[in-house]
PDB file of C-alpha atoms in Angstrom:
ATOM      1  CA  MET A  17      14.783 -24.471 -23.752  1.00 41.00           C
ATOM      2  CA  SER A  18      18.410 -23.387 -22.794  1.00 42.00           C
ATOM      3  CA  LEU A  19      20.122 -21.000 -20.569  1.00 43.00           C
ATOM      4  CA  ASN A  20      21.315 -19.328 -23.782  1.00 45.00           C
ATOM      5  CA  SER A  21      17.982 -18.724 -25.400  1.00 46.00           C
ATOM      6  CA  THR A  22      16.022 -17.973 -22.300  1.00 45.00           C
ATOM      7  CA  ALA A  23      18.680 -14.986 -21.860  1.00 45.00           C
ATOM      8  CA  PHE A  24      17.795 -14.099 -25.008  1.00 51.00           C
ATOM      9  CA  PHE A  25      13.945 -13.955 -24.735  1.00 71.00           C
ATOM     10  CA  HIS A  26      13.988 -12.609 -21.493  1.00 77.00           C
ATOM     11  CA  PRO A  27      16.699 -10.682 -20.035  1.00 81.00           C
ATOM     12  CA  PRO A  28      17.725 -10.515 -16.765  1.00 84.00           C
ATOM     13  CA  TYR A  29      17.491  -7.394 -15.810  1.00 85.00           C
ATOM     14  CA  PHE A  30      16.910  -3.583 -17.867  1.00 90.00           C
ATOM     15  CA  LEU A  31      19.102  -0.865 -17.187  1.00 90.00           C
ATOM     16  CA  LEU A  32      16.733   2.269 -16.738  1.00 91.00           C
ATOM     17  CA  ALA A  33      18.932   5.775 -18.445  1.00 87.00           C
ATOM     18  CA  GLY A  34      17.326   7.751 -16.318  1.00 86.00           C
ATOM     19  CA  ILE A  35      17.031  11.593 -18.356  1.00 86.00           C
ATOM     20  CA  PRO A  36      19.468  10.969 -21.147  1.00 83.00           C
ATOM     21  CA  GLY A  37      21.035  14.261 -21.635  1.00 81.00           C
ATOM     22  CA  LEU A  38      20.654  15.185 -18.397  1.00 80.00           C
ATOM     23  CA  GLU A  39      22.703  12.575 -16.522  1.00 79.00           C
ATOM     24  CA  LYS A  40      24.851  15.248 -14.798  1.00 82.00           C
ATOM     25  CA  GLU A  41      21.723  17.327 -14.120  1.00 85.00           C
ATOM     26  CA  GLN A  42      19.758  14.303 -12.479  1.00 87.00           C
ATOM     27  CA  PHE A  43      21.154  14.382  -8.944  1.00 88.00           C
ATOM     28  CA  TRP A  44      19.995  17.644  -8.562  1.00 91.00           C
ATOM     29  CA  ILE A  45      16.758  17.582 -10.480  1.00 90.00           C
ATOM     30  CA  ALA A  46      15.682  14.561  -7.705  1.00 91.00           C
ATOM     31  CA  PHE A  47      15.092  16.646  -4.671  1.00 94.00           C
ATOM     32  CA  PRO A  48      12.588  18.891  -6.700  1.00 93.00           C
ATOM     33  CA  PHE A  49      11.103  15.085  -7.869  1.00 93.00           C
ATOM     34  CA  CYS A  50      11.375  14.251  -4.454  1.00 94.00           C
ATOM     35  CA  ILE A  51       9.249  17.432  -3.118  1.00 95.00           C
ATOM     36  CA  MET A  52       6.422  16.746  -4.827  1.00 94.00           C
ATOM     37  CA  TYR A  53       6.355  13.277  -4.332  1.00 95.00           C
ATOM     38  CA  ALA A  54       5.878  14.429  -0.071  1.00 95.00           C
ATOM     39  CA  ILE A  55       3.511  16.733  -1.136  1.00 94.00           C
ATOM     40  CA  ALA A  56       1.682  14.476  -3.504  1.00 94.00           C
ATOM     41  CA  VAL A  57       1.871  12.227  -0.189  1.00 95.00           C
ATOM     42  CA  LEU A  58       0.776  13.993   2.676  1.00 94.00           C
ATOM     43  CA  GLY A  59      -1.580  15.401   0.753  1.00 92.00           C
ATOM     44  CA  ASN A  60      -3.918  12.350  -0.288  1.00 94.00           C
ATOM     45  CA  ILE A  61      -3.140  10.560   2.372  1.00 94.00           C
ATOM     46  CA  THR A  62      -4.781  13.720   4.578  1.00 90.00           C
ATOM     47  CA  LEU A  63      -7.541  13.803   1.955  1.00 89.00           C
ATOM     48  CA  LEU A  64      -8.248  10.063   2.789  1.00 92.00           C
ATOM     49  CA  LEU A  65      -8.278  10.246   6.489  1.00 90.00           C
ATOM     50  CA  ILE A  66     -10.309  13.671   6.309  1.00 88.00           C
ATOM     51  CA  ILE A  67     -13.047  11.758   3.898  1.00 88.00           C
ATOM     52  CA  LYS A  68     -12.834   8.432   6.335  1.00 89.00           C
ATOM     53  CA  ALA A  69     -13.536  10.170   9.085  1.00 86.00           C
ATOM     54  CA  GLU A  70     -15.991  12.786   8.201  1.00 83.00           C
ATOM     55  CA  PRO A  71     -19.766  10.866   7.817  1.00 83.00           C
ATOM     56  CA  SER A  72     -20.555  14.326   6.139  1.00 81.00           C
ATOM     57  CA  LEU A  73     -18.208  13.662   3.390  1.00 81.00           C
ATOM     58  CA  HIS A  74     -19.676  10.212   2.537  1.00 83.00           C
ATOM     59  CA  GLU A  75     -21.219  11.153  -0.755  1.00 86.00           C
ATOM     60  CA  PRO A  76     -20.266  10.987  -4.556  1.00 87.00           C
ATOM     61  CA  MET A  77     -18.548  13.743  -5.218  1.00 85.00           C
ATOM     62  CA  TYR A  78     -16.085  12.966  -2.278  1.00 88.00           C
ATOM     63  CA  LEU A  79     -16.363   9.185  -2.715  1.00 92.00           C
ATOM     64  CA  PHE A  80     -14.797   9.999  -5.893  1.00 92.00           C
ATOM     65  CA  LEU A  81     -12.336  12.225  -4.622  1.00 91.00           C
ATOM     66  CA  ALA A  82     -11.140   9.707  -2.406  1.00 93.00           C
ATOM     67  CA  MET A  83     -10.894   7.160  -5.329  1.00 95.00           C
ATOM     68  CA  LEU A  84      -8.341   9.875  -7.074  1.00 94.00           C
ATOM     69  CA  ALA A  85      -6.300  10.368  -3.982  1.00 94.00           C
ATOM     70  CA  PHE A  86      -5.974   6.437  -3.547  1.00 95.00           C
ATOM     71  CA  THR A  87      -4.851   6.250  -7.464  1.00 96.00           C
ATOM     72  CA  ASP A  88      -2.586   8.856  -7.252  1.00 94.00           C
ATOM     73  CA  LEU A  89      -0.387   7.536  -4.734  1.00 95.00           C
ATOM     74  CA  VAL A  90      -0.112   4.071  -5.677  1.00 95.00           C
ATOM     75  CA  LEU A  91       0.983   5.873  -9.324  1.00 93.00           C
ATOM     76  CA  SER A  92       3.638   8.048  -8.201  1.00 93.00           C
ATOM     77  CA  THR A  93       4.838   5.181  -5.215  1.00 94.00           C
ATOM     78  CA  SER A  94       5.314   2.900  -8.980  1.00 93.00           C
ATOM     79  CA  MET A  95       7.571   5.089 -10.427  1.00 90.00           C
ATOM     80  CA  LEU A  96       9.361   7.598  -7.637  1.00 92.00           C
ATOM     81  CA  PRO A  97      11.284   5.826  -5.099  1.00 91.00           C
ATOM     82  CA  LYS A  98      13.145   3.661  -8.316  1.00 92.00           C
ATOM     83  CA  MET A  99      13.857   6.977 -10.091  1.00 92.00           C
ATOM     84  CA  LEU A 100      15.229   8.822  -6.726  1.00 92.00           C
ATOM     85  CA  GLY A 101      17.243   5.232  -6.792  1.00 92.00           C
ATOM     86  CA  ILE A 102      18.272   6.290 -10.392  1.00 91.00           C
ATOM     87  CA  PHE A 103      18.953   9.769  -9.818  1.00 91.00           C
ATOM     88  CA  TRP A 104      21.206   9.781  -6.420  1.00 91.00           C
ATOM     89  CA  LEU A 105      22.458   6.447  -6.161  1.00 88.00           C
ATOM     90  CA  GLY A 106      22.726   5.479  -9.849  1.00 83.00           C
ATOM     91  CA  SER A 107      20.919   2.111  -9.627  1.00 84.00           C
ATOM     92  CA  GLY A 108      19.196   1.575 -12.741  1.00 85.00           C
ATOM     93  CA  GLU A 109      19.061  -1.862 -13.003  1.00 91.00           C
ATOM     94  CA  ILE A 110      15.390  -3.418 -13.129  1.00 92.00           C
ATOM     95  CA  GLY A 111      14.432  -6.729 -13.029  1.00 91.00           C
ATOM     96  CA  PHE A 112      12.627  -7.935 -15.969  1.00 91.00           C
ATOM     97  CA  LEU A 113       9.434  -9.005 -14.247  1.00 92.00           C
ATOM     98  CA  SER A 114      10.130  -6.279 -11.795  1.00 93.00           C
ATOM     99  CA  CYS A 115      10.309  -4.123 -14.822  1.00 93.00           C
ATOM    100  CA  LEU A 116       6.888  -5.508 -15.923  1.00 94.00           C
ATOM    101  CA  ALA A 117       4.928  -4.939 -12.968  1.00 95.00           C
ATOM    102  CA  GLN A 118       6.127  -1.628 -12.780  1.00 95.00           C
ATOM    103  CA  LEU A 119       4.783  -1.020 -16.262  1.00 95.00           C
ATOM    104  CA  PHE A 120       1.948  -3.232 -15.383  1.00 96.00           C
ATOM    105  CA  PHE A 121       0.977  -0.348 -12.039  1.00 96.00           C
ATOM    106  CA  ILE A 122       1.653   3.020 -13.906  1.00 95.00           C
ATOM    107  CA  HIS A 123      -0.653   1.915 -16.676  1.00 94.00           C
ATOM    108  CA  THR A 124      -3.034   0.730 -14.992  1.00 96.00           C
ATOM    109  CA  PHE A 125      -3.759   3.319 -12.579  1.00 95.00           C
ATOM    110  CA  SER A 126      -3.080   5.865 -15.196  1.00 93.00           C
ATOM    111  CA  SER A 127      -6.594   4.425 -16.755  1.00 94.00           C
ATOM    112  CA  VAL A 128      -7.971   4.455 -13.964  1.00 96.00           C
ATOM    113  CA  GLU A 129      -6.986   8.045 -12.821  1.00 94.00           C
ATOM    114  CA  SER A 130      -8.555   9.268 -16.191  1.00 94.00           C
ATOM    115  CA  GLY A 131     -11.841   7.127 -15.498  1.00 95.00           C
ATOM    116  CA  VAL A 132     -11.839   8.383 -12.447  1.00 94.00           C
ATOM    117  CA  LEU A 133     -11.960  12.026 -13.692  1.00 93.00           C
ATOM    118  CA  MET A 134     -14.660  10.754 -16.290  1.00 94.00           C
ATOM    119  CA  ALA A 135     -16.812   9.662 -13.362  1.00 93.00           C
ATOM    120  CA  MET A 136     -16.282  12.726 -11.653  1.00 91.00           C
ATOM    121  CA  ALA A 137     -17.613  15.232 -14.755  1.00 91.00           C
ATOM    122  CA  LEU A 138     -20.278  13.007 -15.131  1.00 92.00           C
ATOM    123  CA  ASP A 139     -21.535  13.494 -10.930  1.00 91.00           C
ATOM    124  CA  ARG A 140     -20.597  17.518 -11.802  1.00 88.00           C
ATOM    125  CA  TYR A 141     -22.982  16.967 -14.367  1.00 89.00           C
ATOM    126  CA  ILE A 142     -26.017  15.367 -12.629  1.00 91.00           C
ATOM    127  CA  ALA A 143     -25.559  17.759  -9.514  1.00 86.00           C
ATOM    128  CA  ILE A 144     -26.111  20.681 -11.844  1.00 84.00           C
ATOM    129  CA  CYS A 145     -28.392  19.708 -14.312  1.00 85.00           C
ATOM    130  CA  HIS A 146     -30.696  16.927 -12.435  1.00 86.00           C
ATOM    131  CA  PRO A 147     -30.208  18.376  -8.678  1.00 84.00           C
ATOM    132  CA  LEU A 148     -33.100  16.716  -7.627  1.00 85.00           C
ATOM    133  CA  GLN A 149     -32.006  13.441  -8.922  1.00 87.00           C
ATOM    134  CA  HIS A 150     -28.481  13.697  -7.869  1.00 86.00           C
ATOM    135  CA  SER A 151     -28.662  11.364  -4.537  1.00 85.00           C
ATOM    136  CA  SER A 152     -31.162   8.614  -6.088  1.00 87.00           C
ATOM    137  CA  ILE A 153     -29.045   8.765  -9.324  1.00 88.00           C
ATOM    138  CA  LEU A 154     -25.670   8.290  -7.727  1.00 88.00           C
ATOM    139  CA  SER A 155     -26.223   6.280  -4.537  1.00 89.00           C
ATOM    140  CA  VAL A 156     -23.287   4.803  -2.523  1.00 89.00           C
ATOM    141  CA  PRO A 157     -23.433   1.562  -4.275  1.00 91.00           C
ATOM    142  CA  VAL A 158     -23.703   3.205  -7.797  1.00 93.00           C
ATOM    143  CA  VAL A 159     -20.103   5.263  -7.162  1.00 93.00           C
ATOM    144  CA  VAL A 160     -18.715   2.258  -5.947  1.00 93.00           C
ATOM    145  CA  ALA A 161     -19.563   0.258  -8.572  1.00 95.00           C
ATOM    146  CA  LEU A 162     -18.459   2.742 -10.717  1.00 94.00           C
ATOM    147  CA  GLY A 163     -15.019   2.914  -9.297  1.00 94.00           C
ATOM    148  CA  SER A 164     -14.805  -0.998  -9.213  1.00 95.00           C
ATOM    149  CA  LEU A 165     -15.862  -1.127 -13.323  1.00 96.00           C
ATOM    150  CA  VAL A 166     -12.787   1.653 -13.824  1.00 95.00           C
ATOM    151  CA  LEU A 167     -10.325  -0.468 -11.814  1.00 96.00           C
ATOM    152  CA  VAL A 168     -11.741  -3.482 -13.955  1.00 97.00           C
ATOM    153  CA  ARG A 169     -11.100  -1.580 -17.128  1.00 96.00           C
ATOM    154  CA  GLY A 170      -7.478  -0.696 -16.046  1.00 95.00           C
ATOM    155  CA  VAL A 171      -6.548  -4.273 -15.396  1.00 96.00           C
ATOM    156  CA  LEU A 172      -7.874  -6.203 -18.700  1.00 96.00           C
ATOM    157  CA  LEU A 173      -7.132  -3.561 -21.018  1.00 95.00           C
ATOM    158  CA  VAL A 174      -3.051  -3.385 -19.554  1.00 95.00           C
ATOM    159  CA  SER A 175      -2.592  -6.959 -18.770  1.00 95.00           C
ATOM    160  CA  PRO A 176      -1.960  -7.583 -22.588  1.00 94.00           C
ATOM    161  CA  PHE A 177       0.943  -5.472 -22.896  1.00 93.00           C
ATOM    162  CA  CYS A 178       3.116  -7.561 -19.753  1.00 92.00           C
ATOM    163  CA  PHE A 179       1.851 -10.882 -21.566  1.00 91.00           C
ATOM    164  CA  LEU A 180       2.834  -9.172 -25.314  1.00 91.00           C
ATOM    165  CA  LEU A 181       5.990  -7.808 -24.181  1.00 90.00           C
ATOM    166  CA  HIS A 182       6.679 -11.245 -22.025  1.00 88.00           C
ATOM    167  CA  ARG A 183       6.405 -13.387 -25.038  1.00 86.00           C
ATOM    168  CA  MET A 184       8.604 -11.001 -27.371  1.00 85.00           C
ATOM    169  CA  PRO A 185      12.522 -11.421 -27.895  1.00 85.00           C
ATOM    170  CA  PHE A 186      14.965  -9.266 -26.368  1.00 83.00           C
ATOM    171  CA  CYS A 187      18.577  -9.298 -28.119  1.00 77.00           C
ATOM    172  CA  GLN A 188      21.368  -6.868 -26.446  1.00 70.00           C
ATOM    173  CA  HIS A 189      19.727  -3.651 -26.126  1.00 74.00           C
ATOM    174  CA  HIS A 190      18.948  -3.236 -22.351  1.00 85.00           C
ATOM    175  CA  VAL A 191      19.031   0.093 -21.464  1.00 88.00           C
ATOM    176  CA  ILE A 192      15.440   1.624 -21.406  1.00 87.00           C
ATOM    177  CA  SER A 193      16.101   5.346 -22.187  1.00 85.00           C
ATOM    178  CA  HIS A 194      13.289   6.849 -19.665  1.00 88.00           C
ATOM    179  CA  SER A 195      13.307   6.947 -15.926  1.00 90.00           C
ATOM    180  CA  TYR A 196      10.549   3.700 -15.551  1.00 92.00           C
ATOM    181  CA  CYS A 197       9.202   1.335 -17.583  1.00 92.00           C
ATOM    182  CA  GLU A 198       6.987   2.804 -20.129  1.00 89.00           C
ATOM    183  CA  HIS A 199       5.375   0.777 -22.629  1.00 89.00           C
ATOM    184  CA  MET A 200       6.870   2.095 -25.563  1.00 86.00           C
ATOM    185  CA  ALA A 201      10.304   2.748 -24.561  1.00 86.00           C
ATOM    186  CA  VAL A 202      10.389  -1.305 -22.991  1.00 90.00           C
ATOM    187  CA  VAL A 203       8.573  -2.128 -26.719  1.00 89.00           C
ATOM    188  CA  LYS A 204      11.281  -0.261 -28.663  1.00 86.00           C
ATOM    189  CA  LEU A 205      13.713  -2.502 -27.195  1.00 87.00           C
ATOM    190  CA  ALA A 206      12.169  -5.666 -28.589  1.00 86.00           C
ATOM    191  CA  CYS A 207      14.068  -7.765 -31.472  1.00 84.00           C
ATOM    192  CA  GLY A 208      10.984  -8.945 -32.734  1.00 79.00           C
ATOM    193  CA  ASP A 209       7.600  -8.117 -34.622  1.00 83.00           C
ATOM    194  CA  THR A 210       6.814  -5.419 -32.460  1.00 84.00           C
ATOM    195  CA  ARG A 211       3.466  -4.410 -34.424  1.00 89.00           C
ATOM    196  CA  VAL A 212       0.677  -6.082 -32.504  1.00 91.00           C
ATOM    197  CA  ASN A 213       2.251  -4.353 -29.544  1.00 89.00           C
ATOM    198  CA  VAL A 214       1.969  -0.883 -31.076  1.00 87.00           C
ATOM    199  CA  VAL A 215      -1.406  -1.185 -32.958  1.00 91.00           C
ATOM    200  CA  TYR A 216      -2.470  -2.363 -29.347  1.00 93.00           C
ATOM    201  CA  GLY A 217      -1.165   0.376 -27.516  1.00 89.00           C
ATOM    202  CA  LEU A 218      -3.110   2.502 -30.250  1.00 87.00           C
ATOM    203  CA  PHE A 219      -6.425   0.929 -29.016  1.00 91.00           C
ATOM    204  CA  VAL A 220      -5.872   1.115 -25.433  1.00 92.00           C
ATOM    205  CA  ALA A 221      -4.981   4.765 -25.897  1.00 87.00           C
ATOM    206  CA  PHE A 222      -8.270   5.402 -27.967  1.00 87.00           C
ATOM    207  CA  ILE A 223     -10.634   3.288 -25.819  1.00 90.00           C
ATOM    208  CA  VAL A 224      -9.433   4.827 -22.451  1.00 91.00           C
ATOM    209  CA  THR A 225      -8.014   8.490 -23.384  1.00 87.00           C
ATOM    210  CA  GLY A 226     -10.515   8.768 -26.522  1.00 88.00           C
ATOM    211  CA  SER A 227     -13.838   7.656 -24.406  1.00 91.00           C
ATOM    212  CA  ASP A 228     -13.151   9.440 -20.937  1.00 92.00           C
ATOM    213  CA  MET A 229     -12.417  12.603 -22.749  1.00 91.00           C
ATOM    214  CA  ILE A 230     -15.007  12.496 -25.499  1.00 92.00           C
ATOM    215  CA  LEU A 231     -17.982  11.946 -21.822  1.00 93.00           C
ATOM    216  CA  ILE A 232     -15.969  14.492 -20.333  1.00 92.00           C
ATOM    217  CA  SER A 233     -16.312  17.202 -23.201  1.00 90.00           C
ATOM    218  CA  VAL A 234     -19.996  15.847 -23.120  1.00 92.00           C
ATOM    219  CA  SER A 235     -20.843  16.562 -19.360  1.00 90.00           C
ATOM    220  CA  TYR A 236     -19.217  19.798 -19.739  1.00 88.00           C
ATOM    221  CA  THR A 237     -21.009  21.079 -22.478  1.00 88.00           C
ATOM    222  CA  MET A 238     -24.030  20.400 -21.364  1.00 89.00           C
ATOM    223  CA  ILE A 239     -23.268  21.883 -17.826  1.00 86.00           C
ATOM    224  CA  LEU A 240     -22.202  25.414 -19.883  1.00 84.00           C
ATOM    225  CA  ARG A 241     -25.997  25.123 -21.550  1.00 86.00           C
ATOM    226  CA  VAL A 242     -27.567  24.651 -18.007  1.00 84.00           C
ATOM    227  CA  VAL A 243     -25.572  27.498 -16.220  1.00 81.00           C
ATOM    228  CA  MET A 244     -25.593  29.956 -19.187  1.00 80.00           C
ATOM    229  CA  ARG A 245     -29.332  29.457 -18.967  1.00 79.00           C
ATOM    230  CA  LEU A 246     -29.344  30.831 -15.215  1.00 73.00           C
ATOM    231  CA  SER A 247     -31.020  34.143 -14.573  1.00 73.00           C
ATOM    232  CA  SER A 248     -28.846  35.177 -11.327  1.00 75.00           C
ATOM    233  CA  THR A 249     -25.097  36.137 -12.073  1.00 76.00           C
ATOM    234  CA  GLU A 250     -24.386  34.515  -8.990  1.00 76.00           C
ATOM    235  CA  ALA A 251     -25.774  31.447  -9.420  1.00 71.00           C
ATOM    236  CA  GLN A 252     -23.946  30.873 -12.472  1.00 74.00           C
ATOM    237  CA  LEU A 253     -20.450  32.001 -11.052  1.00 78.00           C
ATOM    238  CA  LYS A 254     -21.179  29.451  -7.998  1.00 73.00           C
ATOM    239  CA  ALA A 255     -21.844  26.748 -10.489  1.00 72.00           C
ATOM    240  CA  PHE A 256     -18.747  27.147 -12.311  1.00 73.00           C
ATOM    241  CA  SER A 257     -16.939  27.668  -9.328  1.00 73.00           C
ATOM    242  CA  THR A 258     -17.878  23.667  -8.011  1.00 70.00           C
ATOM    243  CA  CYS A 259     -16.204  22.798 -11.672  1.00 76.00           C
ATOM    244  CA  ALA A 260     -13.016  24.910 -11.426  1.00 77.00           C
ATOM    245  CA  SER A 261     -11.057  23.224  -9.257  1.00 75.00           C
ATOM    246  CA  HIS A 262     -12.041  19.766 -11.409  1.00 79.00           C
ATOM    247  CA  VAL A 263     -11.445  21.664 -14.840  1.00 82.00           C
ATOM    248  CA  CYS A 264      -7.918  22.484 -13.721  1.00 81.00           C
ATOM    249  CA  VAL A 265      -6.975  18.653 -12.497  1.00 83.00           C
ATOM    250  CA  ILE A 266      -8.362  17.861 -15.644  1.00 86.00           C
ATOM    251  CA  LEU A 267      -5.985  19.960 -17.908  1.00 84.00           C
ATOM    252  CA  ALA A 268      -3.419  18.876 -15.136  1.00 83.00           C
ATOM    253  CA  PHE A 269      -3.075  15.581 -16.046  1.00 86.00           C
ATOM    254  CA  TYR A 270      -4.649  14.795 -19.723  1.00 86.00           C
ATOM    255  CA  VAL A 271      -2.405  17.770 -21.073  1.00 83.00           C
ATOM    256  CA  PRO A 272       1.303  16.068 -20.171  1.00 80.00           C
ATOM    257  CA  GLY A 273      -0.179  12.898 -20.764  1.00 77.00           C
ATOM    258  CA  LEU A 274      -0.947  14.077 -24.297  1.00 77.00           C
ATOM    259  CA  PHE A 275       2.070  15.356 -25.001  1.00 76.00           C
ATOM    260  CA  THR A 276       3.821  12.400 -24.036  1.00 73.00           C
ATOM    261  CA  PHE A 277       1.812   9.624 -26.325  1.00 71.00           C
ATOM    262  CA  LEU A 278       2.093  11.453 -29.006  1.00 72.00           C
ATOM    263  CA  THR A 279       6.055  12.189 -28.940  1.00 71.00           C
ATOM    264  CA  HIS A 280       6.688   8.513 -28.348  1.00 62.00           C
ATOM    265  CA  ARG A 281       4.837   8.011 -32.116  1.00 63.00           C
ATOM    266  CA  PHE A 282       5.744  11.057 -33.851  1.00 65.00           C
ATOM    267  CA  GLY A 283       7.563  13.662 -31.929  1.00 59.00           C
ATOM    268  CA  GLN A 284      10.818  12.521 -33.613  1.00 66.00           C
ATOM    269  CA  SER A 285      12.396  16.648 -33.296  1.00 73.00           C
ATOM    270  CA  ILE A 286      11.767  17.020 -29.748  1.00 76.00           C
ATOM    271  CA  PRO A 287      14.638  15.947 -27.232  1.00 80.00           C
ATOM    272  CA  PRO A 288      14.580  13.526 -25.468  1.00 79.00           C
ATOM    273  CA  HIS A 289      15.292  14.968 -22.385  1.00 82.00           C
ATOM    274  CA  VAL A 290      12.152  16.857 -22.860  1.00 82.00           C
ATOM    275  CA  HIS A 291      10.001  14.327 -23.614  1.00 80.00           C
ATOM    276  CA  ILE A 292      11.459  12.337 -20.786  1.00 86.00           C
ATOM    277  CA  MET A 293      10.644  15.013 -18.403  1.00 86.00           C
ATOM    278  CA  VAL A 294       6.983  15.729 -19.536  1.00 84.00           C
ATOM    279  CA  ALA A 295       6.524  12.570 -18.766  1.00 84.00           C
ATOM    280  CA  ASN A 296       8.270  12.008 -15.728  1.00 88.00           C
ATOM    281  CA  LEU A 297       6.100  15.547 -14.221  1.00 87.00           C
ATOM    282  CA  TYR A 298       2.943  13.375 -16.162  1.00 86.00           C
ATOM    283  CA  LEU A 299       2.883  11.138 -12.857  1.00 88.00           C
ATOM    284  CA  LEU A 300       4.188  13.591 -10.598  1.00 90.00           C
ATOM    285  CA  VAL A 301       2.420  16.805 -11.074  1.00 89.00           C
ATOM    286  CA  PRO A 302      -1.365  15.811 -10.391  1.00 90.00           C
ATOM    287  CA  PRO A 303      -0.332  13.551  -7.374  1.00 92.00           C
ATOM    288  CA  MET A 304       0.557  16.694  -6.040  1.00 92.00           C
ATOM    289  CA  LEU A 305      -2.027  19.359  -7.531  1.00 89.00           C
ATOM    290  CA  ASN A 306      -5.077  17.479  -6.948  1.00 87.00           C
ATOM    291  CA  PRO A 307      -5.009  17.578  -2.783  1.00 87.00           C
ATOM    292  CA  ILE A 308      -3.570  21.199  -3.127  1.00 86.00           C
ATOM    293  CA  VAL A 309      -6.393  22.007  -5.696  1.00 83.00           C
ATOM    294  CA  TYR A 310      -9.336  20.650  -4.137  1.00 78.00           C
ATOM    295  CA  GLY A 311      -8.338  20.990  -0.374  1.00 71.00           C
ATOM    296  CA  VAL A 312      -7.909  24.957  -1.086  1.00 67.00           C
ATOM    297  CA  ARG A 313     -11.450  25.495  -3.142  1.00 62.00           C
ATOM    298  CA  THR A 314     -13.560  22.843  -1.529  1.00 64.00           C
ATOM    299  CA  LYS A 315     -14.891  24.541   1.336  1.00 62.00           C
ATOM    300  CA  LYS A 316     -16.292  21.365   2.954  1.00 63.00           C
ATOM    301  CA  LEU A 317     -12.428  19.830   3.099  1.00 64.00           C
ATOM    302  CA  TRP A 318     -10.827  23.134   3.939  1.00 59.00           C
ATOM    303  CA  ASP A 319     -13.131  23.686   7.166  1.00 62.00           C
ATOM    304  CA  ARG A 320     -12.232  20.254   7.935  1.00 60.00           C
ATOM    305  CA  VAL A 321      -8.562  20.891   7.660  1.00 54.00           C
ATOM    306  CA  VAL A 322      -8.001  24.551   9.445  1.00 51.00           C
TER     307      VAL A 322
END
């Protein structure tokens, strides 16, 4: 293969545009993003250290929370340092393979986060609906196996994105209208037939988000039925309280995620800068919020912090 055909198939680099339409404001937008990232890193590392150091926290809810904290660290770190480089230094260049690596980590750990949230909903369901069997059903080996399955699912489903893009020809268009290497944003630069990429992207979204959201909905429907049967109002409030933080985290993750997914495919009328801002916040807000929500609302964790 000649040098020209290699360049045709694999551009040496892509150029990340940042937030199209807000180029002048990007420098200032980076400051709140940087603060959110600092809170996310500090909060999630603190969570991991507390859970590791305290033997009484080595139970399903907190082990899943540790998985969530680790996932959030990888997810936010995969995109934010490069994004700050674009906003503050104007260094939008990213090598072809580096772009595929960033795409792999962002999409894999988005899938892992969805899976962990589903596992946490399952934990709440067993804790409230089958409290006596909770420790026997969700033993530590079962929790570790669930976490491993969620990670393997993410790796196996996202890897084909990279292989498919690696085989696609790219013509003269090297500017990605995004702040990071998002799958559909890169697919739009390819000059071959991208139908396989688009269909497979929809398939993965349905398998991951669809199945996880269905399982979460079923879990909370069952929880609601059991809680509403409780005779004591105090017992009902206590049960709702244990689920409230998880519901907040679920909404913070899925609402902007679904908006981003649908906008890429059907939201041509939505201004690009709105779409890109929501996509950026989708990867920053949950990692920042999760340790705050769980730290404040979970007494065992709050006691360890103070």
